[in-house]
Tab-separated table of C-alpha atoms in Angstrom:
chain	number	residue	atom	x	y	z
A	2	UNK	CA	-135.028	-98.518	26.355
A	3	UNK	CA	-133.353	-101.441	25.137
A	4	UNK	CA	-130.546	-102.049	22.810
A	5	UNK	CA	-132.463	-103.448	19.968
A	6	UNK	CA	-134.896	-100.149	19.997
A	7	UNK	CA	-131.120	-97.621	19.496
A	8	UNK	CA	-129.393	-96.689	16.955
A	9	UNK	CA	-126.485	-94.145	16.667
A	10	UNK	CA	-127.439	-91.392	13.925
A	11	UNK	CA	-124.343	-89.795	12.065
A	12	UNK	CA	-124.054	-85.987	11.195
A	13	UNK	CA	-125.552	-87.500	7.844
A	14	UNK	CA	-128.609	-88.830	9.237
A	15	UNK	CA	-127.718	-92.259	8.727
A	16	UNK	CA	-128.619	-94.269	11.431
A	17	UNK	CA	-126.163	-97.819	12.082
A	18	UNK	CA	-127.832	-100.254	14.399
A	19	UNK	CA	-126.344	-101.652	17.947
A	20	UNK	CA	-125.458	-104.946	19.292
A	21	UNK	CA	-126.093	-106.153	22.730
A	22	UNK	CA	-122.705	-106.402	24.460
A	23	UNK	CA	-124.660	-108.289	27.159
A	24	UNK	CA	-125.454	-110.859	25.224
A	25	UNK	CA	-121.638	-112.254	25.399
A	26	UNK	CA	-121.245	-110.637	28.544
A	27	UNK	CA	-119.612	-112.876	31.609
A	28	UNK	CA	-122.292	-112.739	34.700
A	29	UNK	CA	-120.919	-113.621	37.494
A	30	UNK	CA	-122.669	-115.974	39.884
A	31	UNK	CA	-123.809	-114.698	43.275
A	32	UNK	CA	-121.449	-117.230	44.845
A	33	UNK	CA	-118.666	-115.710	42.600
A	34	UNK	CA	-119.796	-112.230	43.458
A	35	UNK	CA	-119.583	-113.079	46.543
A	36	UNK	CA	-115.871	-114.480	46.676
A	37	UNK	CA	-114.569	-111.510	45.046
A	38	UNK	CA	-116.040	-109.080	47.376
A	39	UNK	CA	-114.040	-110.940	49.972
A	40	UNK	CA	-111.161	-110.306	48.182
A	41	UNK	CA	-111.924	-106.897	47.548
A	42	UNK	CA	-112.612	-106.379	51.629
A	43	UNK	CA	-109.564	-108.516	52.471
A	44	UNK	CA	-107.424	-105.774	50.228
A	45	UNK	CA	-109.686	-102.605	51.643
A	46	UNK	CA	-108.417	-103.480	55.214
A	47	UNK	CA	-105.090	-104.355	54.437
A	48	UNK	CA	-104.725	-101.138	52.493
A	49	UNK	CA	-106.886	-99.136	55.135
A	50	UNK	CA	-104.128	-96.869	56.617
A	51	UNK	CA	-104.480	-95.144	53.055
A	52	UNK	CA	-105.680	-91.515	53.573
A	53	UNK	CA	-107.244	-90.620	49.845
A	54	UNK	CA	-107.726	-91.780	46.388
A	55	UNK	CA	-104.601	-89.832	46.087
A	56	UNK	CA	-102.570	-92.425	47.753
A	57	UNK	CA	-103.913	-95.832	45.677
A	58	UNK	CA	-100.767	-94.618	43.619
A	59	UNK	CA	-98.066	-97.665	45.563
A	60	UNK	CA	-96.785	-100.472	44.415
A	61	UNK	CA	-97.060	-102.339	46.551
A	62	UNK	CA	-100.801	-102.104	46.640
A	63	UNK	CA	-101.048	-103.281	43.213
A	64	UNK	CA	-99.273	-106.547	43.709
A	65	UNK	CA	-101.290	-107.360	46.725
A	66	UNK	CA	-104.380	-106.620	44.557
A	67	UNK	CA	-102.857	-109.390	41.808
A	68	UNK	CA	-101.910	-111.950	44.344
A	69	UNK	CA	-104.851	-111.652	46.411
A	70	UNK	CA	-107.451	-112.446	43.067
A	71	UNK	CA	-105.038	-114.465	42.067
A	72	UNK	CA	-105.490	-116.927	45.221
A	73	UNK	CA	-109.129	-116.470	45.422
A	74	UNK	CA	-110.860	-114.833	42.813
A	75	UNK	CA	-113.350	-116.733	40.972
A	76	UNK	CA	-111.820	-119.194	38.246
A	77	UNK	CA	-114.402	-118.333	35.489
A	78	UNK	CA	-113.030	-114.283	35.991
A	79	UNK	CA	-109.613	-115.239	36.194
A	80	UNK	CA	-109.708	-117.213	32.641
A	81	UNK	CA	-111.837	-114.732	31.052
A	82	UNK	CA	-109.449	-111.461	32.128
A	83	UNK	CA	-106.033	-113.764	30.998
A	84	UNK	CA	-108.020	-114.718	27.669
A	85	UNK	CA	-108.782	-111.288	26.984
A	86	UNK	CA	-105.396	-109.749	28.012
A	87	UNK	CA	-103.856	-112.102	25.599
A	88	UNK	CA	-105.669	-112.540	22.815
A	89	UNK	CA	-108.354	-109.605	23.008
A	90	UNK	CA	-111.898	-111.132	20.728
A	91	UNK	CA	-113.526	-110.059	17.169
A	92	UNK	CA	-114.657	-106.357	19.462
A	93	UNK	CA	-112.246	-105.807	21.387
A	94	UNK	CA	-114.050	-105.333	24.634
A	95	UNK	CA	-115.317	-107.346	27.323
A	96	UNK	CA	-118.069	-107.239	29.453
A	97	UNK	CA	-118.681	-108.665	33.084
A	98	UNK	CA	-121.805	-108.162	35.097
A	99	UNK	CA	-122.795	-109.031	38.858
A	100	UNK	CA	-119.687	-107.787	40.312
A	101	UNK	CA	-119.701	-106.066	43.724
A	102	UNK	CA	-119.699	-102.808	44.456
A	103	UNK	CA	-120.542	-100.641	47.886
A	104	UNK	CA	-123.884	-100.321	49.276
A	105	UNK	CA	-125.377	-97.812	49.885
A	106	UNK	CA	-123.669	-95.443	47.192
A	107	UNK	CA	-122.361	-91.778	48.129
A	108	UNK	CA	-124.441	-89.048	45.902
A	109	UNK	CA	-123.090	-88.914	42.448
A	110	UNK	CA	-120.134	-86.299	42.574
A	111	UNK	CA	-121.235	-83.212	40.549
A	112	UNK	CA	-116.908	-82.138	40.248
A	113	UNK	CA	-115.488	-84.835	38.387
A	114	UNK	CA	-113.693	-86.677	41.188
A	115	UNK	CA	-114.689	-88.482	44.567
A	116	UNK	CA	-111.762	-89.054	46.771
A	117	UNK	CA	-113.141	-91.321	50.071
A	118	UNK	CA	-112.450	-94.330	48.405
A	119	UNK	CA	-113.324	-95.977	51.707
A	120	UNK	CA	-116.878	-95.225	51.093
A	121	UNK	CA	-116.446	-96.920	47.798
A	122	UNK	CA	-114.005	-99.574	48.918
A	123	UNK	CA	-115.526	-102.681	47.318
A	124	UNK	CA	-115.339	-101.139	44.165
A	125	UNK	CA	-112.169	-99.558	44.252
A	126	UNK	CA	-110.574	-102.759	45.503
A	127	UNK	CA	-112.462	-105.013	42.968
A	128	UNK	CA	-111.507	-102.482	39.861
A	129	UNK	CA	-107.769	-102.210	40.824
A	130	UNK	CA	-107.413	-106.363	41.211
A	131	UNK	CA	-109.461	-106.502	37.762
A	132	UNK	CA	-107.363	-104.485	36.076
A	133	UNK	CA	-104.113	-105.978	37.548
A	134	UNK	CA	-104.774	-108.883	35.812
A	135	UNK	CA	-104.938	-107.668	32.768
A	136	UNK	CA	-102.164	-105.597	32.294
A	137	UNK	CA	-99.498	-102.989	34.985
A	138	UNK	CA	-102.499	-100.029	36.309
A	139	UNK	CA	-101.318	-96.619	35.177
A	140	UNK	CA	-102.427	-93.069	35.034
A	141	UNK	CA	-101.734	-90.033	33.494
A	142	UNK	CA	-101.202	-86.248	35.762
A	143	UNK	CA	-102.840	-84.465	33.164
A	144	UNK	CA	-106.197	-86.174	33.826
A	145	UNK	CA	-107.362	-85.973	37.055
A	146	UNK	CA	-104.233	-85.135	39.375
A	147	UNK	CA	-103.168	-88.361	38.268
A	148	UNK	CA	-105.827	-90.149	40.265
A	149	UNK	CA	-105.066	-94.238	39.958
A	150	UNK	CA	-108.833	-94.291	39.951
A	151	UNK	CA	-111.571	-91.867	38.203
A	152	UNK	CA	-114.669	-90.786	38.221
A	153	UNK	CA	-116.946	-90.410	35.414
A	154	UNK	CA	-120.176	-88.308	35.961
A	155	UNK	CA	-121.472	-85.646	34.313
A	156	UNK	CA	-120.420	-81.797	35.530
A	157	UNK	CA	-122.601	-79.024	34.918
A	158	UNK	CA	-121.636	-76.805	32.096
A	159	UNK	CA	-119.722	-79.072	30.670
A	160	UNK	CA	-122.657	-80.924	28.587
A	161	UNK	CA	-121.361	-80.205	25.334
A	162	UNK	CA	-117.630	-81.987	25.492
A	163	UNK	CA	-116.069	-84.283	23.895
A	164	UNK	CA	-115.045	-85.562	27.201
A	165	UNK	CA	-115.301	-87.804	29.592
A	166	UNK	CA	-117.371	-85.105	31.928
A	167	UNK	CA	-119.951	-84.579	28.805
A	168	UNK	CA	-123.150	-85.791	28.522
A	169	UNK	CA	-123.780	-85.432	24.491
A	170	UNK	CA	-122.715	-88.294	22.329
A	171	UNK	CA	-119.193	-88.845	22.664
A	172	UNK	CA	-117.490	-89.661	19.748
A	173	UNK	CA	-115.939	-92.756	18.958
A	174	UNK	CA	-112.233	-92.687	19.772
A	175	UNK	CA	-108.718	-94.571	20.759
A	176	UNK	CA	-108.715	-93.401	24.556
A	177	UNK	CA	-105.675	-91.043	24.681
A	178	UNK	CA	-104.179	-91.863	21.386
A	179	UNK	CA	-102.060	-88.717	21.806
A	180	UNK	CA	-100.025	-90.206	24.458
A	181	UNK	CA	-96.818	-91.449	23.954
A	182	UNK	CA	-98.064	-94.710	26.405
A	183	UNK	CA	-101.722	-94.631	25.989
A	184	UNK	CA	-103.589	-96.937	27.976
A	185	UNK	CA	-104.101	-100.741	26.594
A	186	UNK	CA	-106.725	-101.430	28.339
A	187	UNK	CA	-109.379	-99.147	29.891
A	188	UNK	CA	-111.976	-100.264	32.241
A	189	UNK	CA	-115.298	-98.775	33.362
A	190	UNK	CA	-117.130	-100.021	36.564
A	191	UNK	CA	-121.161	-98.674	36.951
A	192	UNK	CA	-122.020	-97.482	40.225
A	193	UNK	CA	-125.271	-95.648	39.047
A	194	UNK	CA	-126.981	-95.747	35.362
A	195	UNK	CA	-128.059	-92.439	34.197
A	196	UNK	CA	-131.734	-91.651	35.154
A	197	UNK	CA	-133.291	-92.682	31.694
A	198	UNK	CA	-131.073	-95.965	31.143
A	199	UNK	CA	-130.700	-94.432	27.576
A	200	UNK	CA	-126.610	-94.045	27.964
A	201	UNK	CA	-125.136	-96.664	25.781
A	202	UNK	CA	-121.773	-97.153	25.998
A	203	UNK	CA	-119.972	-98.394	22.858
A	204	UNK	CA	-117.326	-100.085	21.881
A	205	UNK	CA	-116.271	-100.981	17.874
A	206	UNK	CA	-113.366	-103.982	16.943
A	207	UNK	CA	-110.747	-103.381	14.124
A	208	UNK	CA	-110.864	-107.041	13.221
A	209	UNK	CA	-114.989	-106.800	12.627
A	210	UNK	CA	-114.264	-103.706	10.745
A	211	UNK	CA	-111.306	-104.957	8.313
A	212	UNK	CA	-113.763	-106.743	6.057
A	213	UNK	CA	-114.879	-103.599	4.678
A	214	UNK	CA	-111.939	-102.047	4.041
A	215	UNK	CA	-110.090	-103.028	0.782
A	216	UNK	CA	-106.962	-103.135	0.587
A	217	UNK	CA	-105.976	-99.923	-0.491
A	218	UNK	CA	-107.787	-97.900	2.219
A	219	UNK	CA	-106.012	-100.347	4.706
A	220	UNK	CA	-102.487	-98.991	3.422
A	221	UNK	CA	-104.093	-95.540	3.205
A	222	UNK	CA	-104.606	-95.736	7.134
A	223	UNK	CA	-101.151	-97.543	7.858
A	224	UNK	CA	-99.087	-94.473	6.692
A	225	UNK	CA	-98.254	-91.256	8.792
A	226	UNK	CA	-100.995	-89.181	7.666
A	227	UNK	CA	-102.803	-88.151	10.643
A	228	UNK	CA	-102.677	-85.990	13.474
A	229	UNK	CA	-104.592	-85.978	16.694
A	230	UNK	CA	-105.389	-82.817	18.348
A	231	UNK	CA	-104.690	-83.052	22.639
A	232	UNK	CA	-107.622	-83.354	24.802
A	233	UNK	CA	-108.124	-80.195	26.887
A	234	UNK	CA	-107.390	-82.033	30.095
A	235	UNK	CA	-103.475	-82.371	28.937
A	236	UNK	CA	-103.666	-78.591	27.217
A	237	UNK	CA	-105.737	-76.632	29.165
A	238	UNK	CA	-107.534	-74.286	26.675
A	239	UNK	CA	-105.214	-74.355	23.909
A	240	UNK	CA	-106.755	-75.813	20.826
A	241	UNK	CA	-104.349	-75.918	18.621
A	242	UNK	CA	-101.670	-78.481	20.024
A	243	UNK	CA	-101.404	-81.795	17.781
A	244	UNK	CA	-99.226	-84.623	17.858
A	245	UNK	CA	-97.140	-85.294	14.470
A	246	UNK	CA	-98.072	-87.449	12.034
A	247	UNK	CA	-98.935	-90.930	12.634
A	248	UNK	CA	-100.894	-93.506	10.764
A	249	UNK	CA	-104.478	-94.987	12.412
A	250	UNK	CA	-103.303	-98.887	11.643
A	251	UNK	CA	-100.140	-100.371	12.659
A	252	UNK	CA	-98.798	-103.494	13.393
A	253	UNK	CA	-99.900	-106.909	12.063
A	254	UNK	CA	-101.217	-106.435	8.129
A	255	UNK	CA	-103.933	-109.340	9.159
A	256	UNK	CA	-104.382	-108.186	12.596
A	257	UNK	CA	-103.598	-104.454	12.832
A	258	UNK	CA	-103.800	-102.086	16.045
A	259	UNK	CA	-105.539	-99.162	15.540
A	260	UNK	CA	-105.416	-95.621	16.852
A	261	UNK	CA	-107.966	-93.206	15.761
A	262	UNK	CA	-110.272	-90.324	17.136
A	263	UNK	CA	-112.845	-89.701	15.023
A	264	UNK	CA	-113.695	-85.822	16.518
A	265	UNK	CA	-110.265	-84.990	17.214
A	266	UNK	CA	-108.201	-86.139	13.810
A	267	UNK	CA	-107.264	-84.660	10.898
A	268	UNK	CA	-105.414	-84.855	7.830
A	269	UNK	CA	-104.236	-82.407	5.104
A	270	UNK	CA	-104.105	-85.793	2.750
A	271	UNK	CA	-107.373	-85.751	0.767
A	272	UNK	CA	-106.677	-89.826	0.501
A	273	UNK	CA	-106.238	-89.791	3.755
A	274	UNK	CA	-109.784	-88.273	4.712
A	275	UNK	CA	-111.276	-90.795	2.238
A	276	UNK	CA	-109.515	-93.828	4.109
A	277	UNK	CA	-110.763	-92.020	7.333
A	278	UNK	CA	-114.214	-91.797	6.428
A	279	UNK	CA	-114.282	-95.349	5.320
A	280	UNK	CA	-112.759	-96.669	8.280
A	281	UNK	CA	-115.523	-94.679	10.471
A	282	UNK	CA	-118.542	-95.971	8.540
A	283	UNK	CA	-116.682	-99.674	9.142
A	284	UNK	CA	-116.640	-98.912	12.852
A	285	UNK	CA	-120.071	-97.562	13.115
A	286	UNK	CA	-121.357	-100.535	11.252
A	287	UNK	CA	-120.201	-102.854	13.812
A	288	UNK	CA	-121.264	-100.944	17.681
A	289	UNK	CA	-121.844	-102.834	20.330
A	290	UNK	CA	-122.975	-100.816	23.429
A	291	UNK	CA	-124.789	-101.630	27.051
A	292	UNK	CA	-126.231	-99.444	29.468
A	293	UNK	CA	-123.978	-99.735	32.569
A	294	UNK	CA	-125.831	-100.621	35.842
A	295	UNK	CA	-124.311	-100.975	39.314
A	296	UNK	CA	-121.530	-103.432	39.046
A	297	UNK	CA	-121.211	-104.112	35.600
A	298	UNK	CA	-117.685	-103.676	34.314
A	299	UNK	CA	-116.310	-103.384	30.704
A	300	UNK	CA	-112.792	-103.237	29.751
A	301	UNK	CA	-111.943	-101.952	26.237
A	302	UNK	CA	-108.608	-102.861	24.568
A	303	UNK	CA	-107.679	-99.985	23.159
A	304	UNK	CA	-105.369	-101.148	20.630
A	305	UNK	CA	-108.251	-103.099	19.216
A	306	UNK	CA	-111.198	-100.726	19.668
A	307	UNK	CA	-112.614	-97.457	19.635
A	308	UNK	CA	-115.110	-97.089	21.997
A	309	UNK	CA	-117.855	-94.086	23.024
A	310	UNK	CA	-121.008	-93.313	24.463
A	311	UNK	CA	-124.556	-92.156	23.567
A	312	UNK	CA	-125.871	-88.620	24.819
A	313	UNK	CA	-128.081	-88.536	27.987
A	314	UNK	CA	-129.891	-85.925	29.918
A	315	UNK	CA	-127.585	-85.145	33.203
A	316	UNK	CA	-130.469	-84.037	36.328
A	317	UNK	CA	-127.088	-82.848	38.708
A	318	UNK	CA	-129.726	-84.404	41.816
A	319	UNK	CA	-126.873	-86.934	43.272
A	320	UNK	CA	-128.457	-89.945	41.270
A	321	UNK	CA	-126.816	-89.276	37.641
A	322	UNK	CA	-124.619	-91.444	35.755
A	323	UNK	CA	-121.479	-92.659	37.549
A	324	UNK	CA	-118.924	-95.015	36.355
A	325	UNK	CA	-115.699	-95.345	37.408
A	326	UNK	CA	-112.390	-95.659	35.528
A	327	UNK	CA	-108.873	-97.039	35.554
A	328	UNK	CA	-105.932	-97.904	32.855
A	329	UNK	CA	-103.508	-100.644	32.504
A	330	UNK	CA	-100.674	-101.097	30.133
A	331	UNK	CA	-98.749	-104.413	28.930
A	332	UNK	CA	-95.691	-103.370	30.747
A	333	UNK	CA	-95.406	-100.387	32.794
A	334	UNK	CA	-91.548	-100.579	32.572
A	335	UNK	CA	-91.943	-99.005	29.241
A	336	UNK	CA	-93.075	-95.845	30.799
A	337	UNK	CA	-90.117	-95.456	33.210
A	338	UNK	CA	-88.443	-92.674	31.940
A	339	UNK	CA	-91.911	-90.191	32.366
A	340	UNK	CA	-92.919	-91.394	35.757
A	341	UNK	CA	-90.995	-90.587	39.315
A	342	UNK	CA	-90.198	-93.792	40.995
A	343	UNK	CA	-92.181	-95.796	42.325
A	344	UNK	CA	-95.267	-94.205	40.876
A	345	UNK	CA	-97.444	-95.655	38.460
A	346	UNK	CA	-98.757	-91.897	37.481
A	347	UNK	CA	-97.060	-90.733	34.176
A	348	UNK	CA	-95.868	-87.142	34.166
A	349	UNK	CA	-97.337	-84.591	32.394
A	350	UNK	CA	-96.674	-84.129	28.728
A	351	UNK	CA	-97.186	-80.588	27.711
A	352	UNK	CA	-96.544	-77.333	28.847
A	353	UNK	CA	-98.014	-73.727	27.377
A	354	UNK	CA	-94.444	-73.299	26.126
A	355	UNK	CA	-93.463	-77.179	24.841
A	356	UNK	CA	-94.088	-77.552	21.377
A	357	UNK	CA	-92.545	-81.262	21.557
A	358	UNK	CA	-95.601	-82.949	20.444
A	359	UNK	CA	-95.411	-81.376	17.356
A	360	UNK	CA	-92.857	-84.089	16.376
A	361	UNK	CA	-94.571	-87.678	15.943
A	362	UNK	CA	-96.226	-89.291	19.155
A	363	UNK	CA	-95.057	-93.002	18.448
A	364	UNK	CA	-95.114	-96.152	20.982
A	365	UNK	CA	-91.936	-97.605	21.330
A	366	UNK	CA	-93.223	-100.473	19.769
A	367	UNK	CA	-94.688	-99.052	16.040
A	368	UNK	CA	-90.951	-97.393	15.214
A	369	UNK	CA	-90.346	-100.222	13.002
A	370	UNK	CA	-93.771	-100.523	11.547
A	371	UNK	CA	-93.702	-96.685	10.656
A	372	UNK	CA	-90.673	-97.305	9.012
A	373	UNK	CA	-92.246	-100.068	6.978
A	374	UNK	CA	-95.299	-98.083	6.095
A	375	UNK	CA	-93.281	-95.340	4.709
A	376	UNK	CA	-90.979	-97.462	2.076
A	377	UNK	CA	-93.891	-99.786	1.335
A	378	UNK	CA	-97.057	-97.316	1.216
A	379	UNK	CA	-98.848	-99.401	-1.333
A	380	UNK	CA	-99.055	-102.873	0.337
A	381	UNK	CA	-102.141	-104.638	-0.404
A	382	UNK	CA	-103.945	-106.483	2.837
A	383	UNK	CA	-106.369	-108.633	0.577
């Protein structure tokens, strides 16, 4: 099934129409394929005395995995992962195809996580250079034991979440927007398309959405009106933890961030839910999505897009939908104080008893534009 033939249908039964992201994709030649799997080899047995996935958490491996691309990764990738570290584009995700990846593949892992990353080792390699050139990799204990590297494949029983171990649509959403340091950037390799090739993943830009959003609703979504409920992976099976209220744009009035979750948001603001809705109908207005086969690789900024995925049917035979994933910030530095040292996993941020994230969740860098939104809630954007 092609792009052109799918459309995502809202609880509404409206039905908003999806762009090829392969059609501004970067393929990689097979000569350029080629040169980055040497890289990604040259790293695997430098790094080999490395027991587990467990143990890609080291420093030191993630400089050697930005100097080695750095001295002979393709030039093509190289511009096209500085570009988009530093000035994003109108969707805010970026898609490169032809990259290499381990053959043959283990089975699909039916548990969530696969932890020989020697079996995979051209793809783990390959991801963790990518993504240190587009930002400091980082990783969260609550997801995954912290693993530097994830896995995302269906698990039985779990069908029905809103997570990343679901097969039903997922949502569109800012990836951890709860987090104190979300991710900036969040990248997902394909090993194995699901069975069907019907699995679109999606991505939506702010700055293609802003057009339809007056501005009223704009100013709507840059006050602290929100609150995002925790994933179940940082809470366990609490349901009821939230962060405090924060607005869904901040930052440039022209060229806003955004941080929304469309499933897992509320607001007791009836303007608020209005500005919401509006926003979503923008986003859904302007998907882009690709079914992810072996070796292609999309990275989402995730100040600049909400991204998600179309439902598929999960067979649990060793051949289902796997993609692997990894996070990068700006500047890890800004995360010191909740990781140990050395480590580029961030500590957990909840406990049963902590009722901390009741107070606002804000990055270190929207203090100021909070403040602004909350003298000057009526700023126009037009």
């Amino acid at each position: 099934m092609t792009v052109e033939q799918v459309a995502v249908t809202d609880t509404e039964g409206r039905s908003w129409p999806i762009r090829a992201a392969a059609d501004t994709a970067l393929v990689l030649s097979d000569e350029e394929r080629e040169c980055l799997r040497d890289v990604a080899l040259e790293l695997a047995v430098r790094h080999a005395g490395r027991p587990t996935a467990l143990h890609l958490d080291d420093g030191e491996l993630m400089v050697d995995c930005k100097l080695r691309l750095l001295r002979g990764g393709p030039d093509r990738l190289l511009h096209a992962l500085t570009d988009f570290r530093y000035r994003s584009n109108s969707d805010g995700a970026l898609l490169l195809r032809n990259l290499p990846i381990d053959d043959p593949l283990p089975l699909t892992p039916d548990e969530g996580n696969f932890d020989d990353w020697q079996r995979l080792r051209v793809a783990s390699m390959t991801q963790l250079a990518v993504m240190n050139i587009v930002g400091d990799v980082i990783s969260y204990a609550d997801e995954k034991a912290g693993r530097i590297i994830q896995d995302v494949a269906p698990v039985p029983g779990a069908e029905k979440r809103q997570e990343n171990s679901g097969s039903c649509f997922l949502e569109l959403h800012t990836e951890d927007g709860f987090h104190p340091q979300r991710p900036r950037f969040i990248s997902l390799l394909g090993l194995r398309p699901d069975h069907d090739r019907v699995a679109l993943t999606l991505a939506s830009g702010i700055m293609r959405a802003l057009v339809a959003l007056d501005g009223g609703t704009r100013a709507v979504l840059a006050r602290p009106l929100y609150r995002i409920r925790l994933a179940s992976s940082f809470v366990g099976d609490r349901e009821d933890v939230y962060t405090g209220p924060v607005p869904v744009l901040t930052g440039s009035l022209t060229d806003p961030d955004l941080c929304v979750d469309f499933h897992a948001m509320v607001s007791d603001d009836a303007e608020g839910r209005r500005a919401l809705d509006t926003l979503r109908r923008a986003m859904l207005s302007n998907l882009v999505g690709h079914v992810m086969e072996a070796g292609d690789l999309l990275i989402v900024d995730n100040d600049k897009a909400v991204h998600g995925r179309t439902g598929f049917a999960a067979h649990y035979d060793g051949e289902d939908r796997w993609l692997r994933r990894a996070f990068a910030v700006p500047d890890l530095r800004r995360s010191s104080a909740g990781r140990l040292p050395s480590s580029h996993v961030h500590r957990p941020i909840f406990t049963q008893d902590d009722d901390r994230l009741r107070r606002p969740v804000v990055r270190p860098d929207n203090d100021t534009n909070l403040a602004m939104a909350e003298r000057r809630p009526s700023f126009s954007l037009d």
